[in-house]
Amino acid sequence: MSPYEPLIDGPEDDWAEHIEDVESRTVPLPAELATLLQRVQDRLLDLAADVPLAALRAVAALERATKRAAGIAACNAKDDELSDEVIGTALGLAADKAGSRLIHYALRH
């Protein structure tokens, strides 16, 4: 243990419990996609250490793909006329942030 690490576990445990609670109410990712995303993240981190420019090229490709998908998903979610509370819960956000998040995604594509 580092001499600079806090010895108080309460706040850290409270935060972990809060995050677990929020995540339990979000819309679940399909297991296959969650696994794939973890594999991509792990590979990108390895690539960033070994061949940083290749990692940056891969990140750029992912940004393009997520930009398109986010725009389509945001427009479709908006068409569903869901409340900000429903959207916020599904995404793990406060309701007052949900609408602006959808607009942000919709304007990206």
PDB file of C-alpha atoms in Angstrom:
ATOM      1  CA  MET A   1       0.000   0.000   0.000  1.00  0.00           C
ATOM      2  CA  SER A   2       1.267   3.424  -0.914  1.00  0.00           C
ATOM      3  CA  PRO A   3       1.711   5.885   1.962  1.00  0.00           C
ATOM      4  CA  TYR A   4      -0.473   8.295  -0.023  1.00  0.00           C
ATOM      5  CA  GLU A   5      -3.486   6.007  -0.400  1.00  0.00           C
ATOM      6  CA  PRO A   6      -6.468   6.986   1.724  1.00  0.00           C
ATOM      7  CA  LEU A   7      -7.342   4.650   4.548  1.00  0.00           C
ATOM      8  CA  ILE A   8     -11.049   5.499   4.460  1.00  0.00           C
ATOM      9  CA  ASP A   9     -13.073   2.947   2.502  1.00  0.00           C
ATOM     10  CA  GLY A  10     -16.571   4.336   3.129  1.00  0.00           C
ATOM     11  CA  PRO A  11     -16.840   6.908   0.314  1.00  0.00           C
ATOM     12  CA  GLU A  12     -15.189   4.605  -2.215  1.00  0.00           C
ATOM     13  CA  ASP A  13     -17.531   1.767  -1.267  1.00  0.00           C
ATOM     14  CA  ASP A  14     -20.517   4.131  -1.454  1.00  0.00           C
ATOM     15  CA  TRP A  15     -19.483   5.249  -4.925  1.00  0.00           C
ATOM     16  CA  ALA A  16     -19.019   1.664  -6.132  1.00  0.00           C
ATOM     17  CA  GLU A  17     -22.468   0.797  -4.787  1.00  0.00           C
ATOM     18  CA  HIS A  18     -23.975   3.832  -6.526  1.00  0.00           C
ATOM     19  CA  ILE A  19     -22.369   2.904  -9.866  1.00  0.00           C
ATOM     20  CA  GLU A  20     -23.577  -0.684  -9.531  1.00  0.00           C
ATOM     21  CA  ASP A  21     -27.111   0.560  -8.809  1.00  0.00           C
ATOM     22  CA  VAL A  22     -27.119   2.921 -11.810  1.00  0.00           C
ATOM     23  CA  GLU A  23     -25.723   0.264 -14.137  1.00  0.00           C
ATOM     24  CA  SER A  24     -28.306  -2.280 -12.979  1.00  0.00           C
ATOM     25  CA  ARG A  25     -31.075   0.015 -14.265  1.00  0.00           C
ATOM     26  CA  THR A  26     -29.526   0.792 -17.656  1.00  0.00           C
ATOM     27  CA  VAL A  27     -30.519  -0.925 -20.862  1.00  0.00           C
ATOM     28  CA  PRO A  28     -28.332  -4.023 -21.080  1.00  0.00           C
ATOM     29  CA  LEU A  29     -25.917  -4.528 -23.925  1.00  0.00           C
ATOM     30  CA  PRO A  30     -26.198  -7.831 -25.759  1.00  0.00           C
ATOM     31  CA  ALA A  31     -23.609 -10.151 -24.185  1.00  0.00           C
ATOM     32  CA  GLU A  32     -21.891 -10.758 -27.517  1.00  0.00           C
ATOM     33  CA  LEU A  33     -21.461  -7.001 -28.071  1.00  0.00           C
ATOM     34  CA  ALA A  34     -20.218  -6.405 -24.522  1.00  0.00           C
ATOM     35  CA  THR A  35     -17.593  -9.117 -25.011  1.00  0.00           C
ATOM     36  CA  LEU A  36     -16.588  -7.718 -28.383  1.00  0.00           C
ATOM     37  CA  LEU A  37     -16.257  -4.191 -26.983  1.00  0.00           C
ATOM     38  CA  GLN A  38     -14.042  -5.460 -24.162  1.00  0.00           C
ATOM     39  CA  ARG A  39     -11.860  -7.334 -26.648  1.00  0.00           C
ATOM     40  CA  VAL A  40     -11.554  -4.224 -28.841  1.00  0.00           C
ATOM     41  CA  GLN A  41     -10.626  -2.101 -25.825  1.00  0.00           C
ATOM     42  CA  ASP A  42      -8.015  -4.606 -24.671  1.00  0.00           C
ATOM     43  CA  ARG A  43      -6.536  -4.851 -28.173  1.00  0.00           C
ATOM     44  CA  LEU A  44      -6.463  -1.072 -28.598  1.00  0.00           C
ATOM     45  CA  LEU A  45      -4.602  -0.664 -25.315  1.00  0.00           C
ATOM     46  CA  ASP A  46      -2.055  -3.267 -26.386  1.00  0.00           C
ATOM     47  CA  LEU A  47      -1.719  -1.635 -29.783  1.00  0.00           C
ATOM     48  CA  ALA A  48      -1.328   1.816 -28.203  1.00  0.00           C
ATOM     49  CA  ALA A  49       1.673   0.520 -26.281  1.00  0.00           C
ATOM     50  CA  ASP A  50       3.221  -1.369 -29.201  1.00  0.00           C
ATOM     51  CA  VAL A  51       2.230   0.532 -32.362  1.00  0.00           C
ATOM     52  CA  PRO A  52       0.664   3.854 -31.324  1.00  0.00           C
ATOM     53  CA  LEU A  53      -0.018   5.121 -34.847  1.00  0.00           C
ATOM     54  CA  ALA A  54      -1.906   1.953 -35.734  1.00  0.00           C
ATOM     55  CA  ALA A  55      -3.919   2.385 -32.543  1.00  0.00           C
ATOM     56  CA  LEU A  56      -4.778   5.945 -33.542  1.00  0.00           C
ATOM     57  CA  ARG A  57      -5.876   4.780 -36.975  1.00  0.00           C
ATOM     58  CA  ALA A  58      -8.114   2.159 -35.367  1.00  0.00           C
ATOM     59  CA  VAL A  59      -9.543   4.773 -32.986  1.00  0.00           C
ATOM     60  CA  ALA A  60     -10.365   7.028 -35.941  1.00  0.00           C
ATOM     61  CA  ALA A  61     -12.203   4.170 -37.660  1.00  0.00           C
ATOM     62  CA  LEU A  62     -14.151   3.444 -34.476  1.00  0.00           C
ATOM     63  CA  GLU A  63     -15.028   7.112 -34.075  1.00  0.00           C
ATOM     64  CA  ARG A  64     -16.483   7.160 -37.600  1.00  0.00           C
ATOM     65  CA  ALA A  65     -18.492   4.011 -36.936  1.00  0.00           C
ATOM     66  CA  THR A  66     -19.801   5.170 -33.564  1.00  0.00           C
ATOM     67  CA  LYS A  67     -20.653   8.591 -34.963  1.00  0.00           C
ATOM     68  CA  ARG A  68     -22.931   7.043 -37.594  1.00  0.00           C
ATOM     69  CA  ALA A  69     -24.491   4.563 -35.184  1.00  0.00           C
ATOM     70  CA  ALA A  70     -25.047   7.224 -32.514  1.00  0.00           C
ATOM     71  CA  GLY A  71     -26.797   9.530 -34.952  1.00  0.00           C
ATOM     72  CA  ILE A  72     -29.137   6.828 -36.208  1.00  0.00           C
ATOM     73  CA  ALA A  73     -29.859   5.525 -32.699  1.00  0.00           C
ATOM     74  CA  ALA A  74     -30.512   9.028 -31.353  1.00  0.00           C
ATOM     75  CA  CYS A  75     -32.950   9.839 -34.155  1.00  0.00           C
ATOM     76  CA  ASN A  76     -34.746   6.528 -33.668  1.00  0.00           C
ATOM     77  CA  ALA A  77     -34.926   7.051 -29.899  1.00  0.00           C
ATOM     78  CA  LYS A  78     -36.289  10.567 -30.440  1.00  0.00           C
ATOM     79  CA  ASP A  79     -38.936   9.140 -32.817  1.00  0.00           C
ATOM     80  CA  ASP A  80     -40.020   6.766 -30.030  1.00  0.00           C
ATOM     81  CA  GLU A  81     -41.040   9.857 -28.009  1.00  0.00           C
ATOM     82  CA  LEU A  82     -39.644   8.489 -24.759  1.00  0.00           C
ATOM     83  CA  SER A  83     -39.474  10.742 -21.721  1.00  0.00           C
ATOM     84  CA  ASP A  84     -36.135  12.162 -20.609  1.00  0.00           C
ATOM     85  CA  GLU A  85     -36.482  10.093 -17.434  1.00  0.00           C
ATOM     86  CA  VAL A  86     -36.796   6.837 -19.400  1.00  0.00           C
ATOM     87  CA  ILE A  87     -33.894   7.765 -21.673  1.00  0.00           C
ATOM     88  CA  GLY A  88     -31.758   8.888 -18.747  1.00  0.00           C
ATOM     89  CA  THR A  89     -32.357   5.666 -16.818  1.00  0.00           C
ATOM     90  CA  ALA A  90     -31.610   3.540 -19.880  1.00  0.00           C
ATOM     91  CA  LEU A  91     -28.334   5.361 -20.503  1.00  0.00           C
ATOM     92  CA  GLY A  92     -27.305   5.772 -16.861  1.00  0.00           C
ATOM     93  CA  LEU A  93     -27.787   9.559 -16.941  1.00  0.00           C
ATOM     94  CA  ALA A  94     -29.772  12.056 -14.941  1.00  0.00           C
ATOM     95  CA  ALA A  95     -33.063  12.861 -16.682  1.00  0.00           C
ATOM     96  CA  ASP A  96     -32.047  16.494 -17.184  1.00  0.00           C
ATOM     97  CA  LYS A  97     -29.025  15.350 -19.224  1.00  0.00           C
ATOM     98  CA  ALA A  98     -30.847  12.820 -21.428  1.00  0.00           C
ATOM     99  CA  GLY A  99     -32.325  15.215 -23.972  1.00  0.00           C
ATOM    100  CA  SER A 100     -29.063  17.036 -24.551  1.00  0.00           C
ATOM    101  CA  ARG A 101     -27.247  13.712 -24.938  1.00  0.00           C
ATOM    102  CA  LEU A 102     -29.669  12.654 -27.679  1.00  0.00           C
ATOM    103  CA  ILE A 103     -29.246  15.996 -29.436  1.00  0.00           C
ATOM    104  CA  HIS A 104     -25.469  15.673 -29.164  1.00  0.00           C
ATOM    105  CA  TYR A 105     -25.571  12.224 -30.774  1.00  0.00           C
ATOM    106  CA  ALA A 106     -28.088  13.253 -33.423  1.00  0.00           C
ATOM    107  CA  LEU A 107     -25.969  16.220 -34.514  1.00  0.00           C
ATOM    108  CA  ARG A 108     -22.800  14.163 -34.797  1.00  0.00           C
ATOM    109  CA  HIS A 109     -23.775  12.402 -38.034  1.00  0.00           C
TER     110      HIS A 109
END
